[in-house]
Amino acid sequence: MLRPCLRTCPRATFRALVCPRCLHHDSLQFPAVISKNSPSSTPSRAIRPLQTAAIDSQDRVPLRKQLKQDAKAVRAHKRERREQEEASRQKWELTVGVEIHAQLNTQAKLFSKAPTSSSDLPNSNVALFDLAFPGSQPEFQTATLLPALRAAIALNCDIQPVSRFDRKHYFYQDQPAGYQITQYYEPFARNGFVDLFSHDGIAPEDGKHVRIGIKQIQLEQDTAKSQEYPPSTQLLDFNRVSHPLIEIITMPQIHTPATAAAFVRKVQSILQSCNAVTTGMELGGLRADINVSIRLRGDESGAHHYGDVQGLGQRTEIKNLSSFKAVEDAIIAEKNRQIAVLESGGAVEGETRGWTIGSTETRKLRGKEGEVDYRYMPDPDIPPLLIGDDLVSQLAGTLPTSPDALLDMLMGSEYSLPLEDAKPLVELEDGARLEYYQDVVDVLRDLQQDLDARARDAVGRVAGNWVLHELGGLLTKGDLAWDTERVTARSLATIIDQLQRKRITGATAKQVLAMVFEGDQRPVLQLLEEENLLLRPLSRQEYIALAEEAIRQNPQMVEQIRRKNQLGKLGWFVGQMMRMGEKGRVEAPKADAILRELILGGDSS
């Protein structure tokens, strides 16, 4: 039973017992305490005590205990609900296919000689064919094929010697011809794959390695850019029409949202590494469409299939996702929606859906079109595309090192970087920071040829820390883009070299880096001399003075070292000397030798 509480009755002459949960007034009532200041009270009337004998003390529950019980019940309910939701999710298997649209890094459009710059004035880079003027004909620009081939080779695809273009018909204001030119039936590349590893961010349940198959890569033209002005105005910029795209279509082999996002991120990294694309997702140069379906785990009796994958559930497509987080969040939301539909006895409909950043559910855009709706047909105005083996071999031989190979190199014996430093170097600034880092390491190794092997082996790790964290921190603090001219590789290498030789302290090294970063043009060694920042080595007499002061302040510990041979405490004395001396000037080995001489009577030479 809940502990009763007292609450004033509206009549103000009685107090009633009230349940704090349901505010139900108990029938038990008793006289109220009458204040001596009350108008109805008289001096001769005594204040009667509350009559509480009718309350069974054994039925009372302390309020604090009751609150704890209520909170415990709420937590148990939430836990039970989470377990039910997790059991429901484990009951269903998610299947995801990805379609990535990437703008190729070319100077000309796919079927016209108009330039591809999208930063110029609206509708200033437009050819007659881009606007579908009657009588205009497509002119395939062969230069657009080169970045497409680099991308396909980097994604481990088989290049097809013959490919053809098709017309995909649909009517929308951003497509003036009423159709898009693509390669649906005979693409130029097939049967590729991308390997994903734990460090790429795949879901733990997918293990340490996942290989995602690529069904095909096809060339196609982009559409116009729309700008909406509510309530009823849309402006169109046709500069983007016929900008060359590649569409990368995966097999439905992804089963977790995190792995889908990791795949898109990895593909972007590969495309940027081989200079195939203009920009990444953050600037609109790459967009993803996601196909999502679910089925009972282990059940392959579904009526739908894709390629050789049979027994799939009805899929929906989420269009135009523009960030990695949007990919993951949209898949989670759509998976939960489909589970709810099926568990309530409904059926998932094939449709195209949209996603808004920050929302918790996808929204229907339109019914899902199929091949029949698009009325695919061969384009009669464009001849077949023929690709020779010699061109493929030449491009394959000139591709830069892949991101995975770069990671292996940076984490190997040459640089010995940890994964958390190697990945940013590969991913940031399209490789510009990695190139700068390698220049710093080369200069540093040249400066330290006289040092021992142990010091030289640490060069890669030390340089990585300064490039990523110290120099990178200054750029982040100033909200500045990466710029190798602010601090040259030689300047940073010289600062690190002076620090490792113990000629300057860590604080001084950061101070000098900041000075150079802010525009000090003096060579680093000259700057150190003129600003009197170099450390002056301590003399023997200065070491002895510091040691004697530490000994004088701690006579009992000195006695313990001498009588009990507790030599480990010498390290404590070394620390005391380093704290008493000027920061960075006390060298631990020399301090230890002087202490042994003074305390133990040994030879410090």
mmCIF file with all atom_site columns, N, CA and C in Angstrom, residues 310-367:
data_model
loop_
_atom_site.group_PDB
_atom_site.id
_atom_site.type_symbol
_atom_site.label_atom_id
_atom_site.label_alt_id
_atom_site.label_comp_id
_atom_site.label_asym_id
_atom_site.label_entity_id
_atom_site.label_seq_id
_atom_site.pdbx_PDB_ins_code
_atom_site.Cartn_x
_atom_site.Cartn_y
_atom_site.Cartn_z
_atom_site.occupancy
_atom_site.B_iso_or_equiv
_atom_site.pdbx_formal_charge
_atom_site.auth_seq_id
_atom_site.auth_comp_id
_atom_site.auth_asym_id
_atom_site.auth_atom_id
_atom_site.pdbx_PDB_model_num
ATOM 1   N N  . GLN A 1 310 ? 18.586 -14.715 -54.843 1.00 0.00 ? 310 GLN A N  1
ATOM 2   C CA . GLN A 1 310 ? 17.175 -15.082 -54.877 1.00 0.00 ? 310 GLN A CA 1
ATOM 3   C C  . GLN A 1 310 ? 16.538 -14.910 -53.497 1.00 0.00 ? 310 GLN A C  1
ATOM 4   N N  . GLY A 1 311 ? 15.194 -14.954 -53.482 1.00 0.00 ? 311 GLY A N  1
ATOM 5   C CA . GLY A 1 311 ? 14.446 -15.001 -52.234 1.00 0.00 ? 311 GLY A CA 1
ATOM 6   C C  . GLY A 1 311 ? 14.459 -13.727 -51.426 1.00 0.00 ? 311 GLY A C  1
ATOM 7   N N  . LEU A 1 312 ? 14.572 -12.575 -52.075 1.00 0.00 ? 312 LEU A N  1
ATOM 8   C CA . LEU A 1 312 ? 14.606 -11.304 -51.352 1.00 0.00 ? 312 LEU A CA 1
ATOM 9   C C  . LEU A 1 312 ? 13.197 -10.787 -51.099 1.00 0.00 ? 312 LEU A C  1
ATOM 10  N N  . GLY A 1 313 ? 13.086 -9.910  -50.113 1.00 0.00 ? 313 GLY A N  1
ATOM 11  C CA . GLY A 1 313 ? 11.823 -9.237  -49.866 1.00 0.00 ? 313 GLY A CA 1
ATOM 12  C C  . GLY A 1 313 ? 11.630 -8.076  -50.828 1.00 0.00 ? 313 GLY A C  1
ATOM 13  N N  . GLN A 1 314 ? 10.449 -7.483  -50.777 1.00 0.00 ? 314 GLN A N  1
ATOM 14  C CA . GLN A 1 314 ? 10.158 -6.319  -51.618 1.00 0.00 ? 314 GLN A CA 1
ATOM 15  C C  . GLN A 1 314 ? 11.058 -5.155  -51.200 1.00 0.00 ? 314 GLN A C  1
ATOM 16  N N  . ARG A 1 315 ? 11.728 -4.561  -52.162 1.00 0.00 ? 315 ARG A N  1
ATOM 17  C CA . ARG A 1 315 ? 12.665 -3.485  -51.840 1.00 0.00 ? 315 ARG A CA 1
ATOM 18  C C  . ARG A 1 315 ? 12.038 -2.118  -52.052 1.00 0.00 ? 315 ARG A C  1
ATOM 19  N N  . THR A 1 316 ? 12.540 -1.178  -51.300 1.00 0.00 ? 316 THR A N  1
ATOM 20  C CA . THR A 1 316 ? 12.245 0.234   -51.524 1.00 0.00 ? 316 THR A CA 1
ATOM 21  C C  . THR A 1 316 ? 13.568 0.945   -51.767 1.00 0.00 ? 316 THR A C  1
ATOM 22  N N  . GLU A 1 317 ? 13.509 2.061   -52.460 1.00 0.00 ? 317 GLU A N  1
ATOM 23  C CA . GLU A 1 317 ? 14.723 2.811   -52.783 1.00 0.00 ? 317 GLU A CA 1
ATOM 24  C C  . GLU A 1 317 ? 14.668 4.179   -52.115 1.00 0.00 ? 317 GLU A C  1
ATOM 25  N N  . ILE A 1 318 ? 15.742 4.521   -51.411 1.00 0.00 ? 318 ILE A N  1
ATOM 26  C CA . ILE A 1 318 ? 15.864 5.833   -50.772 1.00 0.00 ? 318 ILE A CA 1
ATOM 27  C C  . ILE A 1 318 ? 16.814 6.660   -51.626 1.00 0.00 ? 318 ILE A C  1
ATOM 28  N N  . LYS A 1 319 ? 16.342 7.791   -52.119 1.00 0.00 ? 319 LYS A N  1
ATOM 29  C CA . LYS A 1 319 ? 17.071 8.555   -53.131 1.00 0.00 ? 319 LYS A CA 1
ATOM 30  C C  . LYS A 1 319 ? 17.903 9.689   -52.529 1.00 0.00 ? 319 LYS A C  1
ATOM 31  N N  . ASN A 1 320 ? 19.006 9.966   -53.231 1.00 0.00 ? 320 ASN A N  1
ATOM 32  C CA . ASN A 1 320 ? 19.797 11.194  -53.057 1.00 0.00 ? 320 ASN A CA 1
ATOM 33  C C  . ASN A 1 320 ? 20.262 11.426  -51.618 1.00 0.00 ? 320 ASN A C  1
ATOM 34  N N  . LEU A 1 321 ? 20.955 10.453  -51.065 1.00 0.00 ? 321 LEU A N  1
ATOM 35  C CA . LEU A 1 321 ? 21.561 10.621  -49.745 1.00 0.00 ? 321 LEU A CA 1
ATOM 36  C C  . LEU A 1 321 ? 22.928 11.269  -49.927 1.00 0.00 ? 321 LEU A C  1
ATOM 37  N N  . SER A 1 322 ? 23.190 12.310  -49.150 1.00 0.00 ? 322 SER A N  1
ATOM 38  C CA . SER A 1 322 ? 24.360 13.150  -49.418 1.00 0.00 ? 322 SER A CA 1
ATOM 39  C C  . SER A 1 322 ? 25.392 13.147  -48.300 1.00 0.00 ? 322 SER A C  1
ATOM 40  N N  . SER A 1 323 ? 25.310 12.198  -47.369 1.00 0.00 ? 323 SER A N  1
ATOM 41  C CA . SER A 1 323 ? 26.336 12.083  -46.331 1.00 0.00 ? 323 SER A CA 1
ATOM 42  C C  . SER A 1 323 ? 26.374 10.640  -45.845 1.00 0.00 ? 323 SER A C  1
ATOM 43  N N  . PHE A 1 324 ? 27.493 10.274  -45.239 1.00 0.00 ? 324 PHE A N  1
ATOM 44  C CA . PHE A 1 324 ? 27.634 8.904   -44.735 1.00 0.00 ? 324 PHE A CA 1
ATOM 45  C C  . PHE A 1 324 ? 26.654 8.644   -43.596 1.00 0.00 ? 324 PHE A C  1
ATOM 46  N N  . LYS A 1 325 ? 26.462 9.629   -42.747 1.00 0.00 ? 325 LYS A N  1
ATOM 47  C CA . LYS A 1 325 ? 25.514 9.469   -41.641 1.00 0.00 ? 325 LYS A CA 1
ATOM 48  C C  . LYS A 1 325 ? 24.096 9.315   -42.163 1.00 0.00 ? 325 LYS A C  1
ATOM 49  N N  . ALA A 1 326 ? 23.762 10.059  -43.222 1.00 0.00 ? 326 ALA A N  1
ATOM 50  C CA . ALA A 1 326 ? 22.427 9.932   -43.804 1.00 0.00 ? 326 ALA A CA 1
ATOM 51  C C  . ALA A 1 326 ? 22.204 8.523   -44.342 1.00 0.00 ? 326 ALA A C  1
ATOM 52  N N  . VAL A 1 327 ? 23.235 7.929   -44.934 1.00 0.00 ? 327 VAL A N  1
ATOM 53  C CA . VAL A 1 327 ? 23.119 6.556   -45.435 1.00 0.00 ? 327 VAL A CA 1
ATOM 54  C C  . VAL A 1 327 ? 22.762 5.607   -44.295 1.00 0.00 ? 327 VAL A C  1
ATOM 55  N N  . GLU A 1 328 ? 23.505 5.693   -43.203 1.00 0.00 ? 328 GLU A N  1
ATOM 56  C CA . GLU A 1 328 ? 23.272 4.777   -42.079 1.00 0.00 ? 328 GLU A CA 1
ATOM 57  C C  . GLU A 1 328 ? 21.919 5.028   -41.421 1.00 0.00 ? 328 GLU A C  1
ATOM 58  N N  . ASP A 1 329 ? 21.607 6.289   -41.155 1.00 0.00 ? 329 ASP A N  1
ATOM 59  C CA . ASP A 1 329 ? 20.355 6.606   -40.458 1.00 0.00 ? 329 ASP A CA 1
ATOM 60  C C  . ASP A 1 329 ? 19.134 6.256   -41.300 1.00 0.00 ? 329 ASP A C  1
ATOM 61  N N  . ALA A 1 330 ? 19.201 6.514   -42.597 1.00 0.00 ? 330 ALA A N  1
ATOM 62  C CA . ALA A 1 330 ? 18.055 6.222   -43.462 1.00 0.00 ? 330 ALA A CA 1
ATOM 63  C C  . ALA A 1 330 ? 17.793 4.720   -43.539 1.00 0.00 ? 330 ALA A C  1
ATOM 64  N N  . ILE A 1 331 ? 18.849 3.919   -43.583 1.00 0.00 ? 331 ILE A N  1
ATOM 65  C CA . ILE A 1 331 ? 18.672 2.463   -43.630 1.00 0.00 ? 331 ILE A CA 1
ATOM 66  C C  . ILE A 1 331 ? 18.027 1.968   -42.340 1.00 0.00 ? 331 ILE A C  1
ATOM 67  N N  . ILE A 1 332 ? 18.490 2.481   -41.206 1.00 0.00 ? 332 ILE A N  1
ATOM 68  C CA . ILE A 1 332 ? 17.903 2.073   -39.919 1.00 0.00 ? 332 ILE A CA 1
ATOM 69  C C  . ILE A 1 332 ? 16.417 2.415   -39.880 1.00 0.00 ? 332 ILE A C  1
ATOM 70  N N  . ALA A 1 333 ? 16.088 3.633   -40.292 1.00 0.00 ? 333 ALA A N  1
ATOM 71  C CA . ALA A 1 333 ? 14.692 4.064   -40.253 1.00 0.00 ? 333 ALA A CA 1
ATOM 72  C C  . ALA A 1 333 ? 13.824 3.223   -41.185 1.00 0.00 ? 333 ALA A C  1
ATOM 73  N N  . GLU A 1 334 ? 14.311 2.948   -42.389 1.00 0.00 ? 334 GLU A N  1
ATOM 74  C CA . GLU A 1 334 ? 13.515 2.182   -43.345 1.00 0.00 ? 334 GLU A CA 1
ATOM 75  C C  . GLU A 1 334 ? 13.389 0.721   -42.920 1.00 0.00 ? 334 GLU A C  1
ATOM 76  N N  . LYS A 1 335 ? 14.438 0.179   -42.333 1.00 0.00 ? 335 LYS A N  1
ATOM 77  C CA . LYS A 1 335 ? 14.355 -1.190  -41.820 1.00 0.00 ? 335 LYS A CA 1
ATOM 78  C C  . LYS A 1 335 ? 13.277 -1.290  -40.742 1.00 0.00 ? 335 LYS A C  1
ATOM 79  N N  . ASN A 1 336 ? 13.288 -0.364  -39.801 1.00 0.00 ? 336 ASN A N  1
ATOM 80  C CA . ASN A 1 336 ? 12.287 -0.386  -38.733 1.00 0.00 ? 336 ASN A CA 1
ATOM 81  C C  . ASN A 1 336 ? 10.879 -0.203  -39.291 1.00 0.00 ? 336 ASN A C  1
ATOM 82  N N  . ARG A 1 337 ? 10.745 0.646   -40.300 1.00 0.00 ? 337 ARG A N  1
ATOM 83  C CA . ARG A 1 337 ? 9.419  0.860   -40.894 1.00 0.00 ? 337 ARG A CA 1
ATOM 84  C C  . ARG A 1 337 ? 8.906  -0.413  -41.552 1.00 0.00 ? 337 ARG A C  1
ATOM 85  N N  . GLN A 1 338 ? 9.761  -1.085  -42.298 1.00 0.00 ? 338 GLN A N  1
ATOM 86  C CA . GLN A 1 338 ? 9.324  -2.303  -42.980 1.00 0.00 ? 338 GLN A CA 1
ATOM 87  C C  . GLN A 1 338 ? 8.986  -3.412  -41.981 1.00 0.00 ? 338 GLN A C  1
ATOM 88  N N  . ILE A 1 339 ? 9.763  -3.520  -40.917 1.00 0.00 ? 339 ILE A N  1
ATOM 89  C CA . ILE A 1 339 ? 9.452  -4.521  -39.886 1.00 0.00 ? 339 ILE A CA 1
ATOM 90  C C  . ILE A 1 339 ? 8.086  -4.245  -39.277 1.00 0.00 ? 339 ILE A C  1
ATOM 91  N N  . ALA A 1 340 ? 7.830  -2.971  -38.963 1.00 0.00 ? 340 ALA A N  1
ATOM 92  C CA . ALA A 1 340 ? 6.538  -2.616  -38.371 1.00 0.00 ? 340 ALA A CA 1
ATOM 93  C C  . ALA A 1 340 ? 5.392  -2.934  -39.322 1.00 0.00 ? 340 ALA A C  1
ATOM 94  N N  . VAL A 1 341 ? 5.588  -2.678  -40.615 1.00 0.00 ? 341 VAL A N  1
ATOM 95  C CA . VAL A 1 341 ? 4.535  -2.966  -41.599 1.00 0.00 ? 341 VAL A CA 1
ATOM 96  C C  . VAL A 1 341 ? 4.251  -4.461  -41.656 1.00 0.00 ? 341 VAL A C  1
ATOM 97  N N  . LEU A 1 342 ? 5.285  -5.276  -41.740 1.00 0.00 ? 342 LEU A N  1
ATOM 98  C CA . LEU A 1 342 ? 5.095  -6.722  -41.871 1.00 0.00 ? 342 LEU A CA 1
ATOM 99  C C  . LEU A 1 342 ? 4.544  -7.338  -40.590 1.00 0.00 ? 342 LEU A C  1
ATOM 100 N N  . GLU A 1 343 ? 5.010  -6.877  -39.440 1.00 0.00 ? 343 GLU A N  1
ATOM 101 C CA . GLU A 1 343 ? 4.531  -7.465  -38.186 1.00 0.00 ? 343 GLU A CA 1
ATOM 102 C C  . GLU A 1 343 ? 3.100  -7.051  -37.867 1.00 0.00 ? 343 GLU A C  1
ATOM 103 N N  . SER A 1 344 ? 2.632  -5.991  -38.497 1.00 0.00 ? 344 SER A N  1
ATOM 104 C CA . SER A 1 344 ? 1.237  -5.587  -38.307 1.00 0.00 ? 344 SER A CA 1
ATOM 105 C C  . SER A 1 344 ? 0.314  -6.231  -39.335 1.00 0.00 ? 344 SER A C  1
ATOM 106 N N  . GLY A 1 345 ? 0.867  -7.133  -40.166 1.00 0.00 ? 345 GLY A N  1
ATOM 107 C CA . GLY A 1 345 ? 0.063  -7.834  -41.149 1.00 0.00 ? 345 GLY A CA 1
ATOM 108 C C  . GLY A 1 345 ? 0.000  -7.175  -42.503 1.00 0.00 ? 345 GLY A C  1
ATOM 109 N N  . GLY A 1 346 ? 0.722  -6.082  -42.707 1.00 0.00 ? 346 GLY A N  1
ATOM 110 C CA . GLY A 1 346 ? 0.705  -5.387  -43.980 1.00 0.00 ? 346 GLY A CA 1
ATOM 111 C C  . GLY A 1 346 ? 1.733  -5.938  -44.950 1.00 0.00 ? 346 GLY A C  1
ATOM 112 N N  . ALA A 1 347 ? 1.859  -5.277  -46.069 1.00 0.00 ? 347 ALA A N  1
ATOM 113 C CA . ALA A 1 347 ? 2.817  -5.674  -47.103 1.00 0.00 ? 347 ALA A CA 1
ATOM 114 C C  . ALA A 1 347 ? 3.632  -4.453  -47.508 1.00 0.00 ? 347 ALA A C  1
ATOM 115 N N  . VAL A 1 348 ? 4.936  -4.660  -47.677 1.00 0.00 ? 348 VAL A N  1
ATOM 116 C CA . VAL A 1 348 ? 5.814  -3.575  -48.115 1.00 0.00 ? 348 VAL A CA 1
ATOM 117 C C  . VAL A 1 348 ? 5.581  -3.325  -49.599 1.00 0.00 ? 348 VAL A C  1
ATOM 118 N N  . GLU A 1 349 ? 5.405  -2.079  -49.956 1.00 0.00 ? 349 GLU A N  1
ATOM 119 C CA . GLU A 1 349 ? 5.184  -1.716  -51.351 1.00 0.00 ? 349 GLU A CA 1
ATOM 120 C C  . GLU A 1 349 ? 6.489  -1.241  -51.979 1.00 0.00 ? 349 GLU A C  1
ATOM 121 N N  . GLY A 1 350 ? 6.696  -1.602  -53.237 1.00 0.00 ? 350 GLY A N  1
ATOM 122 C CA . GLY A 1 350 ? 7.855  -1.102  -53.955 1.00 0.00 ? 350 GLY A CA 1
ATOM 123 C C  . GLY A 1 350 ? 7.663  0.360   -54.292 1.00 0.00 ? 350 GLY A C  1
ATOM 124 N N  . GLU A 1 351 ? 8.503  1.207   -53.733 1.00 0.00 ? 351 GLU A N  1
ATOM 125 C CA . GLU A 1 351 ? 8.327  2.642   -53.920 1.00 0.00 ? 351 GLU A CA 1
ATOM 126 C C  . GLU A 1 351 ? 9.648  3.365   -53.733 1.00 0.00 ? 351 GLU A C  1
ATOM 127 N N  . THR A 1 352 ? 9.684  4.586   -54.188 1.00 0.00 ? 352 THR A N  1
ATOM 128 C CA . THR A 1 352 ? 10.839 5.461   -53.991 1.00 0.00 ? 352 THR A CA 1
ATOM 129 C C  . THR A 1 352 ? 10.552 6.370   -52.812 1.00 0.00 ? 352 THR A C  1
ATOM 130 N N  . ARG A 1 353 ? 11.508 6.435   -51.882 1.00 0.00 ? 353 ARG A N  1
ATOM 131 C CA . ARG A 1 353 ? 11.293 7.194   -50.659 1.00 0.00 ? 353 ARG A CA 1
ATOM 132 C C  . ARG A 1 353 ? 12.417 8.211   -50.477 1.00 0.00 ? 353 ARG A C  1
ATOM 133 N N  . GLY A 1 354 ? 12.136 9.201   -49.666 1.00 0.00 ? 354 GLY A N  1
ATOM 134 C CA . GLY A 1 354 ? 13.113 10.246  -49.396 1.00 0.00 ? 354 GLY A CA 1
ATOM 135 C C  . GLY A 1 354 ? 13.505 10.262  -47.936 1.00 0.00 ? 354 GLY A C  1
ATOM 136 N N  . TRP A 1 355 ? 14.553 11.013  -47.659 1.00 0.00 ? 355 TRP A N  1
ATOM 137 C CA . TRP A 1 355 ? 15.072 11.098  -46.293 1.00 0.00 ? 355 TRP A CA 1
ATOM 138 C C  . TRP A 1 355 ? 15.522 12.520  -46.021 1.00 0.00 ? 355 TRP A C  1
ATOM 139 N N  . THR A 1 356 ? 15.134 13.033  -44.866 1.00 0.00 ? 356 THR A N  1
ATOM 140 C CA . THR A 1 356 ? 15.554 14.359  -44.432 1.00 0.00 ? 356 THR A CA 1
ATOM 141 C C  . THR A 1 356 ? 16.468 14.206  -43.230 1.00 0.00 ? 356 THR A C  1
ATOM 142 N N  . ILE A 1 357 ? 17.606 14.879  -43.262 1.00 0.00 ? 357 ILE A N  1
ATOM 143 C CA . ILE A 1 357 ? 18.564 14.784  -42.162 1.00 0.00 ? 357 ILE A CA 1
ATOM 144 C C  . ILE A 1 357 ? 17.895 15.209  -40.858 1.00 0.00 ? 357 ILE A C  1
ATOM 145 N N  . GLY A 1 358 ? 18.063 14.386  -39.836 1.00 0.00 ? 358 GLY A N  1
ATOM 146 C CA . GLY A 1 358 ? 17.484 14.682  -38.537 1.00 0.00 ? 358 GLY A CA 1
ATOM 147 C C  . GLY A 1 358 ? 16.140 14.030  -38.293 1.00 0.00 ? 358 GLY A C  1
ATOM 148 N N  . SER A 1 359 ? 15.517 13.476  -39.335 1.00 0.00 ? 359 SER A N  1
ATOM 149 C CA . SER A 1 359 ? 14.219 12.834  -39.154 1.00 0.00 ? 359 SER A CA 1
ATOM 150 C C  . SER A 1 359 ? 14.410 11.407  -38.654 1.00 0.00 ? 359 SER A C  1
ATOM 151 N N  . THR A 1 360 ? 13.312 10.776  -38.284 1.00 0.00 ? 360 THR A N  1
ATOM 152 C CA . THR A 1 360 ? 13.367 9.411   -37.761 1.00 0.00 ? 360 THR A CA 1
ATOM 153 C C  . THR A 1 360 ? 12.666 8.416   -38.667 1.00 0.00 ? 360 THR A C  1
ATOM 154 N N  . GLU A 1 361 ? 12.142 8.859   -39.789 1.00 0.00 ? 361 GLU A N  1
ATOM 155 C CA . GLU A 1 361 ? 11.490 7.941   -40.714 1.00 0.00 ? 361 GLU A CA 1
ATOM 156 C C  . GLU A 1 361 ? 11.608 8.472   -42.137 1.00 0.00 ? 361 GLU A C  1
ATOM 157 N N  . THR A 1 362 ? 11.591 7.535   -43.081 1.00 0.00 ? 362 THR A N  1
ATOM 158 C CA . THR A 1 362 ? 11.615 7.924   -44.487 1.00 0.00 ? 362 THR A CA 1
ATOM 159 C C  . THR A 1 362 ? 10.216 8.349   -44.917 1.00 0.00 ? 362 THR A C  1
ATOM 160 N N  . ARG A 1 363 ? 10.122 9.013   -46.061 1.00 0.00 ? 363 ARG A N  1
ATOM 161 C CA . ARG A 1 363 ? 8.823  9.478   -46.551 1.00 0.00 ? 363 ARG A CA 1
ATOM 162 C C  . ARG A 1 363 ? 8.649  9.036   -48.004 1.00 0.00 ? 363 ARG A C  1
ATOM 163 N N  . LYS A 1 364 ? 7.434  8.741   -48.366 1.00 0.00 ? 364 LYS A N  1
ATOM 164 C CA . LYS A 1 364 ? 7.156  8.282   -49.723 1.00 0.00 ? 364 LYS A CA 1
ATOM 165 C C  . LYS A 1 364 ? 7.229  9.441   -50.705 1.00 0.00 ? 364 LYS A C  1
ATOM 166 N N  . LEU A 1 365 ? 7.941  9.206   -51.816 1.00 0.00 ? 365 LEU A N  1
ATOM 167 C CA . LEU A 1 365 ? 8.015  10.197  -52.885 1.00 0.00 ? 365 LEU A CA 1
ATOM 168 C C  . LEU A 1 365 ? 7.112  9.813   -54.052 1.00 0.00 ? 365 LEU A C  1
ATOM 169 N N  . ARG A 1 366 ? 7.208  8.551   -54.470 1.00 0.00 ? 366 ARG A N  1
ATOM 170 C CA . ARG A 1 366 ? 6.412  8.080   -55.605 1.00 0.00 ? 366 ARG A CA 1
ATOM 171 C C  . ARG A 1 366 ? 6.502  6.560   -55.654 1.00 0.00 ? 366 ARG A C  1
ATOM 172 N N  . GLY A 1 367 ? 5.677  5.965   -56.483 1.00 0.00 ? 367 GLY A N  1
ATOM 173 C CA . GLY A 1 367 ? 5.767  4.534   -56.698 1.00 0.00 ? 367 GLY A CA 1
ATOM 174 C C  . GLY A 1 367 ? 7.059  4.187   -57.415 1.00 0.00 ? 367 GLY A C  1
#
